[in-house]
CSV table of C-alpha atoms and ligand atoms in Angstrom, one decimal:
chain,number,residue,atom,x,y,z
A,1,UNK,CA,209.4,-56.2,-75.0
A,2,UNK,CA,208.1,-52.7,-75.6
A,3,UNK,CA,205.0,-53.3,-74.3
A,4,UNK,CA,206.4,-54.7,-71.0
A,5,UNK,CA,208.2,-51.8,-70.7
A,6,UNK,CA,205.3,-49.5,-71.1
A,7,UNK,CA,203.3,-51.8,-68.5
A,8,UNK,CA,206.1,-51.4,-66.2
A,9,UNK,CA,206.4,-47.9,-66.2
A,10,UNK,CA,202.7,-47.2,-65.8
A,11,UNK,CA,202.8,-50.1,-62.8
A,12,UNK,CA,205.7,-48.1,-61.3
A,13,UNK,CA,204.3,-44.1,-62.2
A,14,UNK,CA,200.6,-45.7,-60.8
A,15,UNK,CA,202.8,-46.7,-57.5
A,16,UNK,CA,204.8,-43.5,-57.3
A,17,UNK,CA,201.5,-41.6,-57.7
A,18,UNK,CA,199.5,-43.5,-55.0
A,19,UNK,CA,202.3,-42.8,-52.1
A,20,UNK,CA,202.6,-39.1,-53.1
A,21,UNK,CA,198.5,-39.1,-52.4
A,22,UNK,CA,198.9,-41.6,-49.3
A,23,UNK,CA,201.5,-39.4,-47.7
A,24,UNK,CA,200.1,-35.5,-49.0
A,25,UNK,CA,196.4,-36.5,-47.9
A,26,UNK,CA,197.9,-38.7,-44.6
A,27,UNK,CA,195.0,-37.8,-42.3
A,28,UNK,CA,194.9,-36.5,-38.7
A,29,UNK,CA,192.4,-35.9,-36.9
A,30,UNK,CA,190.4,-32.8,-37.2
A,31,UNK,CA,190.9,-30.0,-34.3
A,32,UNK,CA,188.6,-29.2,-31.8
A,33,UNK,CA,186.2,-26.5,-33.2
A,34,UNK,CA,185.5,-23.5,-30.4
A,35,UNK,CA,182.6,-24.9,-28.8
A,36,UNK,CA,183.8,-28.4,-28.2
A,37,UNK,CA,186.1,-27.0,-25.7
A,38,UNK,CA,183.2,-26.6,-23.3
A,39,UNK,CA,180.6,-28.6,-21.6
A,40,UNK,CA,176.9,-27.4,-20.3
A,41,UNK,CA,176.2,-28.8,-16.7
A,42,UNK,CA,172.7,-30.9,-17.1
A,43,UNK,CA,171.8,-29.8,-14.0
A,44,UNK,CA,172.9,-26.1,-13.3
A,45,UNK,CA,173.1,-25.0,-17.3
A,46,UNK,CA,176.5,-23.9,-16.8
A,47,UNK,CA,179.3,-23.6,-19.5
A,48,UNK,CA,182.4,-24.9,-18.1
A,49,UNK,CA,185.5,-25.5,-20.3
A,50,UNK,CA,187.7,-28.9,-21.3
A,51,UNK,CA,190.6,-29.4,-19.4
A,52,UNK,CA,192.4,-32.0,-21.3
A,53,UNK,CA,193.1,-34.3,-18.6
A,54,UNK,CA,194.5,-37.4,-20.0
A,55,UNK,CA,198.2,-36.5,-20.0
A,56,UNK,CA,198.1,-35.9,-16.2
A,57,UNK,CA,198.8,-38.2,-13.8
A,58,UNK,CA,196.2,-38.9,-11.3
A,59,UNK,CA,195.8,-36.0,-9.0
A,60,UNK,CA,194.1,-36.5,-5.5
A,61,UNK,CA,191.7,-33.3,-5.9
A,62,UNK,CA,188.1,-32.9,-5.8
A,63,UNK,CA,188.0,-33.2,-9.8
A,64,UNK,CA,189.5,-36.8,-9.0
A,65,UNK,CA,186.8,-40.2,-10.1
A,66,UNK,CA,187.8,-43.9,-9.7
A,67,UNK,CA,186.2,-44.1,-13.1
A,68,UNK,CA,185.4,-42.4,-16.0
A,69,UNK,CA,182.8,-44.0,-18.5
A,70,UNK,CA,182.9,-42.6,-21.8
A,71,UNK,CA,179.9,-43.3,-23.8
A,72,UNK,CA,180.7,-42.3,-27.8
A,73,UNK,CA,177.1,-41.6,-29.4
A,74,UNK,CA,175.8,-41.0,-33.1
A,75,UNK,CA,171.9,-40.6,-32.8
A,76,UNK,CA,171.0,-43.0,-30.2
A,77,UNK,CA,168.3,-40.5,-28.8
A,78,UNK,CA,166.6,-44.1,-28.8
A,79,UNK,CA,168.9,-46.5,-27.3
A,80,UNK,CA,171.0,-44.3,-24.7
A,81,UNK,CA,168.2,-43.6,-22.1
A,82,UNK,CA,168.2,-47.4,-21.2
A,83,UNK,CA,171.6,-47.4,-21.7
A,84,UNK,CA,172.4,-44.4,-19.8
A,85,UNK,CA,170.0,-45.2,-16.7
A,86,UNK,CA,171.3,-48.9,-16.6
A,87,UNK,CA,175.0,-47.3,-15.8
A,88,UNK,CA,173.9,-44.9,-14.3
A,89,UNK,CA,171.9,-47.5,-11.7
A,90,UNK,CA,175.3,-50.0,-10.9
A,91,UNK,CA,177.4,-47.4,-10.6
A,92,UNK,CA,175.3,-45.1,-7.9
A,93,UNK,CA,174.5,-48.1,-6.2
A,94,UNK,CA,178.2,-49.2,-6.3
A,95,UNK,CA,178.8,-45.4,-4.4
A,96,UNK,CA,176.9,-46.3,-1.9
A,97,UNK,CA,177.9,-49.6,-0.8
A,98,UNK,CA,181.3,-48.2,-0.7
A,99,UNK,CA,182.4,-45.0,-0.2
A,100,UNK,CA,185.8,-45.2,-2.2
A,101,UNK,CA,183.9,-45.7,-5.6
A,102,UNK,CA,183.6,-42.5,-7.3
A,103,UNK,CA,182.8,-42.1,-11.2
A,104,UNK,CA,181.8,-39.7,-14.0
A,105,UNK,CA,179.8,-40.6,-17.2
A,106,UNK,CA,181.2,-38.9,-20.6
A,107,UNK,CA,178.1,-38.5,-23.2
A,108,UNK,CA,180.3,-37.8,-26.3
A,109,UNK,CA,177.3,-36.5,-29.1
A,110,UNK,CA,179.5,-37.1,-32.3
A,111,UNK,CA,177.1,-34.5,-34.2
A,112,UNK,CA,173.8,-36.3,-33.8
A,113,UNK,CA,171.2,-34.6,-35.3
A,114,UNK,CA,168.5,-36.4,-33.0
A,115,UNK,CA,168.7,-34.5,-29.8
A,116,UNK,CA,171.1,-37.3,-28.3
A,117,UNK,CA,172.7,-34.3,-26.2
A,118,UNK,CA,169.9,-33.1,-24.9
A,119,UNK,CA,168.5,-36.4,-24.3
A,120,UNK,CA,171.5,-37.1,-22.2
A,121,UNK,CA,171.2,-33.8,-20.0
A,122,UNK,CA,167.9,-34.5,-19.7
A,123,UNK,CA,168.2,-38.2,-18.1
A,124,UNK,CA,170.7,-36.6,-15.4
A,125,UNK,CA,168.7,-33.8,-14.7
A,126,UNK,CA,165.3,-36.3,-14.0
A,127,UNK,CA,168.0,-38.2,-11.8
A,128,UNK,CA,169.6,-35.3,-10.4
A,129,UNK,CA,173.0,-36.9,-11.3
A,130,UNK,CA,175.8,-34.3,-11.2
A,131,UNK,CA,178.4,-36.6,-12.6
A,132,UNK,CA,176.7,-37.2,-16.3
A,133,UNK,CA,179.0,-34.8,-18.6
A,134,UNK,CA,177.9,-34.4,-22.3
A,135,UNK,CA,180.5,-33.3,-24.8
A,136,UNK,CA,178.9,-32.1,-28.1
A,137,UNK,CA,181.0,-32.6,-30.9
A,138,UNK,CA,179.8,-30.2,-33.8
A,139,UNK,CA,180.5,-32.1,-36.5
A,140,UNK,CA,180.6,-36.1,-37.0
A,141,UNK,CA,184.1,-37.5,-35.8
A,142,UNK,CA,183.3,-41.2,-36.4
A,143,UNK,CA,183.2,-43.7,-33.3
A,144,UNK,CA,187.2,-43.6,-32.7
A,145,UNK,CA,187.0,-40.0,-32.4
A,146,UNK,CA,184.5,-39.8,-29.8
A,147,UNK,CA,185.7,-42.0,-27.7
A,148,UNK,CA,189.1,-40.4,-28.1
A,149,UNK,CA,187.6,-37.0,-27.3
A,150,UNK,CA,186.0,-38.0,-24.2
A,151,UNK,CA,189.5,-40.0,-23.3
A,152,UNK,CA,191.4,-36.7,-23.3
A,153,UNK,CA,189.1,-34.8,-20.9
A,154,UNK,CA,188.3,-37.7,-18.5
A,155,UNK,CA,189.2,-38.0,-15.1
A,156,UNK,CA,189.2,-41.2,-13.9
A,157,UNK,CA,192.0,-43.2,-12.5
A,158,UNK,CA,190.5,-46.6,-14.6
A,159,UNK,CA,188.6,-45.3,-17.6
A,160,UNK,CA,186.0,-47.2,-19.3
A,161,UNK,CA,184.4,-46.9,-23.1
A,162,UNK,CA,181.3,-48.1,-23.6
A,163,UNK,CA,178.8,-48.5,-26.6
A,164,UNK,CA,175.5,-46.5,-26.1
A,165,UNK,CA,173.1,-49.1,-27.2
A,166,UNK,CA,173.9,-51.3,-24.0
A,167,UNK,CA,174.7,-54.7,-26.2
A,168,UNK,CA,176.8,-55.3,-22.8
A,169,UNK,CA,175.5,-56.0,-19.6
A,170,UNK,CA,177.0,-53.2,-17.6
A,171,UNK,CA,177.3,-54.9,-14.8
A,172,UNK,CA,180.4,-56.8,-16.3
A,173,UNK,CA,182.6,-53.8,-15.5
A,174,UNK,CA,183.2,-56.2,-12.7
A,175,UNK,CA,184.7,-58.8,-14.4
A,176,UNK,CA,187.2,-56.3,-16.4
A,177,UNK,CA,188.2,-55.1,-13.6
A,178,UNK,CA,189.1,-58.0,-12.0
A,179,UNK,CA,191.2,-59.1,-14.6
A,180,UNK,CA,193.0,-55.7,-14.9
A,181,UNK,CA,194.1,-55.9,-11.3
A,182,UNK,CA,196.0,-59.3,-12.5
A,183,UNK,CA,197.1,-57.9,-15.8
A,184,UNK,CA,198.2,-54.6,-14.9
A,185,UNK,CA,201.8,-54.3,-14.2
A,186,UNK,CA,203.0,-50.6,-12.6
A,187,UNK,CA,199.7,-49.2,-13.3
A,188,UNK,CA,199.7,-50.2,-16.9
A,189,UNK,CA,197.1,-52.7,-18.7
A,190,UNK,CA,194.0,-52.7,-20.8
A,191,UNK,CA,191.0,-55.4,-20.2
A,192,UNK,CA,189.0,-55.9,-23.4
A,193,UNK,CA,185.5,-56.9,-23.4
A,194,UNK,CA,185.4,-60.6,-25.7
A,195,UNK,CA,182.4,-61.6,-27.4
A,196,UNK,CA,184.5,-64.3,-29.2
A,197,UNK,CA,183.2,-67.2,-26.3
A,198,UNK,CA,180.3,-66.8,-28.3
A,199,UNK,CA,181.6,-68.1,-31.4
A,200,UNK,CA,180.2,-71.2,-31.2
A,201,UNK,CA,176.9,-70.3,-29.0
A,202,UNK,CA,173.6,-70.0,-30.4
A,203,UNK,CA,174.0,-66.0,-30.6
A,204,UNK,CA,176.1,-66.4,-33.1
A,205,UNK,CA,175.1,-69.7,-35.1
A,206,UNK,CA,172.3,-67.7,-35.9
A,207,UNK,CA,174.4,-65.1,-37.3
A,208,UNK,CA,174.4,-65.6,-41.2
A,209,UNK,CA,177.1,-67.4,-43.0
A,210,UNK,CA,178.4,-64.6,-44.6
A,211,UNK,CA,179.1,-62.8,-41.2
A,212,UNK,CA,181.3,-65.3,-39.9
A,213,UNK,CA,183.4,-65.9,-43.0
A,214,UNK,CA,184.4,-62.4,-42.9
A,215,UNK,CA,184.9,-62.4,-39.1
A,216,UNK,CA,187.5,-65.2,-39.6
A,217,UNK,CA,188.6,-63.4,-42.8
A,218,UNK,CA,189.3,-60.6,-40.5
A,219,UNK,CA,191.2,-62.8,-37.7
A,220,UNK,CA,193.6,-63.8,-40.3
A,221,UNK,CA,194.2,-60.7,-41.4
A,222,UNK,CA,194.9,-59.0,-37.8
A,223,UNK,CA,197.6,-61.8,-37.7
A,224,UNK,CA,199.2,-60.5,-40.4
A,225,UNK,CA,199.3,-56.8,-38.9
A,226,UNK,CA,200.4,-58.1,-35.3
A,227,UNK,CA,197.6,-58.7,-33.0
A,228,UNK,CA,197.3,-61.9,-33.1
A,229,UNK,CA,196.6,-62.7,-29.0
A,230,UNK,CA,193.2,-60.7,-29.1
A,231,UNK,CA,189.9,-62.9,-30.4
A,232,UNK,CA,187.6,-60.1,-31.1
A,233,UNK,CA,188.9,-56.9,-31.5
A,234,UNK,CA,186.1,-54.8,-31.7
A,235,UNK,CA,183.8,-55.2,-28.9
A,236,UNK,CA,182.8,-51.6,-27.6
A,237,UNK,CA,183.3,-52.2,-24.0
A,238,UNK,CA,187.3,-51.8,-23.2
A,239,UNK,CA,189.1,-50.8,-19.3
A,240,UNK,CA,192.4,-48.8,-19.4
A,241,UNK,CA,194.3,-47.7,-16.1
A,242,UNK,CA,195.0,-44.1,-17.0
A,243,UNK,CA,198.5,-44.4,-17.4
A,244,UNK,CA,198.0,-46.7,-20.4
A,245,UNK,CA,195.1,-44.6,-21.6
A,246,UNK,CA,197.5,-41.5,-21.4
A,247,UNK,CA,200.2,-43.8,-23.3
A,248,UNK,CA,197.6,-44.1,-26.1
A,249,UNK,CA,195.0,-41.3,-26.7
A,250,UNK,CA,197.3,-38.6,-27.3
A,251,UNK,CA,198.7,-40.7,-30.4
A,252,UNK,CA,195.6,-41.9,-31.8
A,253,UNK,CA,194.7,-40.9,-35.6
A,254,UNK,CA,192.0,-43.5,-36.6
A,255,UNK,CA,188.6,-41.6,-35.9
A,256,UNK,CA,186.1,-44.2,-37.6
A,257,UNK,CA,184.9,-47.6,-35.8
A,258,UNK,CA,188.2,-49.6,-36.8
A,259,UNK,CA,190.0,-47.4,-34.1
A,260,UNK,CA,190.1,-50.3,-31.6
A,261,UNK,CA,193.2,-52.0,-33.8
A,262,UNK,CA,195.2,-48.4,-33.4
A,263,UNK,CA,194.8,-48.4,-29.9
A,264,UNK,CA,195.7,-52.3,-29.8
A,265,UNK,CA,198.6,-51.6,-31.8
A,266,UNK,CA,199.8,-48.4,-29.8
A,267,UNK,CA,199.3,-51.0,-26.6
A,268,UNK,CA,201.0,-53.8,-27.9
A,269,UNK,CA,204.1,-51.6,-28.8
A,270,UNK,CA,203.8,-49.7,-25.9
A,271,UNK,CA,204.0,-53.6,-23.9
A,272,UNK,CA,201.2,-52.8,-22.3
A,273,UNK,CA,199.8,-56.0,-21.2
A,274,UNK,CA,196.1,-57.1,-22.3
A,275,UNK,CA,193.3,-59.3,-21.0
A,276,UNK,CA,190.7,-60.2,-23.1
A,277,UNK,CA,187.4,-61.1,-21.1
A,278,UNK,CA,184.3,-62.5,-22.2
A,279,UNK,CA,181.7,-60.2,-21.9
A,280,UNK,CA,177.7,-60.8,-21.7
A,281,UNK,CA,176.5,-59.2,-25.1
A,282,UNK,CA,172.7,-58.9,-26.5
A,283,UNK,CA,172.9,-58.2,-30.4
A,284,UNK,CA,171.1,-55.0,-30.4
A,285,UNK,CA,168.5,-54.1,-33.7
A,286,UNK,CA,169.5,-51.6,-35.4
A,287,UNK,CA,173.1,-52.2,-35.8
A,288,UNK,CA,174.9,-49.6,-38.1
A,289,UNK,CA,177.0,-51.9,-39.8
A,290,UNK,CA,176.9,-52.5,-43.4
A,291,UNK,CA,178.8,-55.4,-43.7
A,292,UNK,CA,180.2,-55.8,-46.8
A,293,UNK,CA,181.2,-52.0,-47.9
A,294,UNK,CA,182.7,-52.1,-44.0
A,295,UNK,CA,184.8,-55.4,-44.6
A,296,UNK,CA,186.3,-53.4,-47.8
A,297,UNK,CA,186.7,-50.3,-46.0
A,298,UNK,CA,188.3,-52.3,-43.1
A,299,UNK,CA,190.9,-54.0,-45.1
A,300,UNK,CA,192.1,-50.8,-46.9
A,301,UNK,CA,192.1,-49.0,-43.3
A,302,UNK,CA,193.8,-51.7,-41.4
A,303,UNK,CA,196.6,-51.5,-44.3
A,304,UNK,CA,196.6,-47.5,-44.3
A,305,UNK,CA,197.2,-47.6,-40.5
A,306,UNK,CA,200.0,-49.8,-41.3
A,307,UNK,CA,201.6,-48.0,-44.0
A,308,UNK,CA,201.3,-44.6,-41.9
A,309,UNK,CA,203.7,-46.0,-39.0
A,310,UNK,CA,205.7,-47.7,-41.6
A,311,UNK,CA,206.6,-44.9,-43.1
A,312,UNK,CA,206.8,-42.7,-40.0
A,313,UNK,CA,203.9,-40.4,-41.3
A,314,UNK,CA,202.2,-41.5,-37.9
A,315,UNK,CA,204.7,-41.7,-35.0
A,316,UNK,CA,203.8,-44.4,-32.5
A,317,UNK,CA,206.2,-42.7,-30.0
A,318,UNK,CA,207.1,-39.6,-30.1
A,319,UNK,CA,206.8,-38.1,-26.7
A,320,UNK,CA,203.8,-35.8,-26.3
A,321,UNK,CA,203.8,-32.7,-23.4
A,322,UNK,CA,200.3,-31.5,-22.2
A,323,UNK,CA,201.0,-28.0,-24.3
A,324,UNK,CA,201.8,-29.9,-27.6
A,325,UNK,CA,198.8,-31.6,-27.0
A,326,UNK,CA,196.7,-28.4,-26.3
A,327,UNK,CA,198.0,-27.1,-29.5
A,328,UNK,CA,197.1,-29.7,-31.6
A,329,UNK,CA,194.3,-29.8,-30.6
A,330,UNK,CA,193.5,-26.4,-29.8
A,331,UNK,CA,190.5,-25.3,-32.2
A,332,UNK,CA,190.2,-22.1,-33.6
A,333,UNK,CA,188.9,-19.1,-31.4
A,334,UNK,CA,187.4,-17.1,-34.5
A,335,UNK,CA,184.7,-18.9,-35.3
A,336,UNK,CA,182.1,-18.5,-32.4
A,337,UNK,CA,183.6,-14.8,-31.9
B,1,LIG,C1,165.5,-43.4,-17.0
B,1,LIG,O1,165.4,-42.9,-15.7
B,1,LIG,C2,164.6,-41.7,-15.6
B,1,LIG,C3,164.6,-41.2,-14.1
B,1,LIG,O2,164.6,-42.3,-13.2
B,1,LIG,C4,163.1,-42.0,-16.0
B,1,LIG,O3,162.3,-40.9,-15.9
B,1,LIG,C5,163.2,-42.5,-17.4
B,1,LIG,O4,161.9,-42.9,-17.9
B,1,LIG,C6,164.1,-43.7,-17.6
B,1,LIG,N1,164.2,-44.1,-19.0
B,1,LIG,C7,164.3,-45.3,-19.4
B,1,LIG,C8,164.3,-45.5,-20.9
B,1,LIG,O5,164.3,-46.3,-18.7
């Protein structure tokens, strides 16, 4: 009897303790330091600050692109170049077949340490490509982070997010955006790049065992959190109009490479409607996934994200005004003064 009791109170002290640390340590994302406020022009070597864009609605001005690509990047000094030049090749022959395309690539450097900046400035200046922007992030965000970075400062009126090793074929921008067009209802809609046609393909028979238990493990669990219409989550290759991605951004929290279920989530409560579309994807070498410590790692984050908009610690839609988002974002002046 006694012992029960004592078992029960150090169950329910254990629990007490673990939501005081859950909702005292809730995290948000970091804000921008000084210097990621600004941008250096590849070509000209000028400094020209952020604007964050993403809460505005599509102005018709000069600053105006069809599409913005956003390309997150942890030291790929190796694999962006091809990457990089392969976009960089569809989309400037797209421009001039027709004259209404126009685009901007987003280089997010999420505190590489091998030169991927450089390496990006570089590239446009050998292709004298004024619409590559790089956006050096000083210290590591994690995958979610960069891309939501580059999100918030992009101009685009469709804007794209891409993985810098170039698993996808980029010409298969094509094929998400036909299926926004039919998914999109009063500008709002999201076309997700699938790898899961592959399931049963070769590619992925030749994946180990192990690999595609957890994949399924991880299905099963995304029906329990509520995105149960979308096969593969994850694939690094995803279309928003900008009134979605302005919808979503501004709320995201998640700054590692599970971010793809927050901004699923935000979009399914949002009812923004989703296409999934299978994508052409090469298995790069040299993936950075350590498979079982990130299964763990997902299952704890997926419930985390969870219990933060249970709770309300994370608010899923609380309206956001450009200058809120400014501030919170706003980094601190002192430290490169
Ligand atoms: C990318 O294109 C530039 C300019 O055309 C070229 O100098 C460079 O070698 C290319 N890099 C790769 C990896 O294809």
């Amino acid at each position: 009897m006694t012992s029960v009791a004592v078992l029960a109170g150090v169950l329910i002290t254990s629990l007490a303790g673990l939501i005081t640390a859950l909702v005292m340590f809730t995290p948000h994302p970091r804000r921008r330091t000084a210097n990621e406020r600004f941008f250096i022009d590849a070509v000209t070597n000028e400094r020209t600050e952020f604007e964050i864009a993403a809460l505005e609605p599509p102005r018709r001005t000069s600053q105006n692109v069809a599409l913005s690509v956003v390309v997150p990047a942890f030291n790929e000094a190796a694999r962006l170049p091809q990457m990089l030049n392969d976009t960089l090749d569809f989309l400037d022959a797209r421009v001039k077949r027709d004259k209404g395309h126009s685009f901007e690539v987003i280089v997010v450097d999420d505190g590489s340490s091998d030169g991927t900046a450089e390496i990006a400035r570089e590239i446009a200046r050998k292709r004298a490509c004024s619409q590559v922007r790089v956006l050096v992030l000083e210290k590591n965000r994690g995958k979610g982070g960069a891309v939501t970075q580059g999100m918030l400062v992009a101009r685009g009126d469709r804007l794209l997010f891409a993985d810098a090793d170039g698993a996808t074929r980029f010409s298969d921008i094509e094929l998400l955006e036909k299926a926004l067009d039919k998914v999109s209802v009063a500008n709002h809609g999201i076309a997700v790049g699938s790898r899961a046609h592959m399931v049963r393909s070769d590619a992925v028979v030749k994946r180990s065992f192990i690999r595609n238990f957890l994949m399924h493990g991880f299905h099963a669990f995304l029906l329990l959190l509520g995105i149960s219409s979308i096969k593969d989550t994850q694939c690094g290759f995803k279309l928003l109009t900008r009134r979605s991605a302005a919808e979503i951004f501004p709320r995201m929290h998640v700054e590692g490479w599970i971010f793809d279920i927050e901004m699923l989530l935000l979009a399914t409560w949002h009812k923004i409607p989703i296409a999934e579309v299978p994508v052409t994807w090469n298995e790069v070498d040299g993936s950075k996934v350590n498979l079982l410590k990130d299964s763990v790692r997902m299952a704890i984050d997926l419930l985390l994200i969870r219990f933060y908009y249970f709770t309300g610690l994370w608010n899923a839609f609380k309206a956001l005004d450009a200058q809120e988002l400014e501030e919170k974002l706003k980094g601190s002046k002192r430290k490169s003064e």
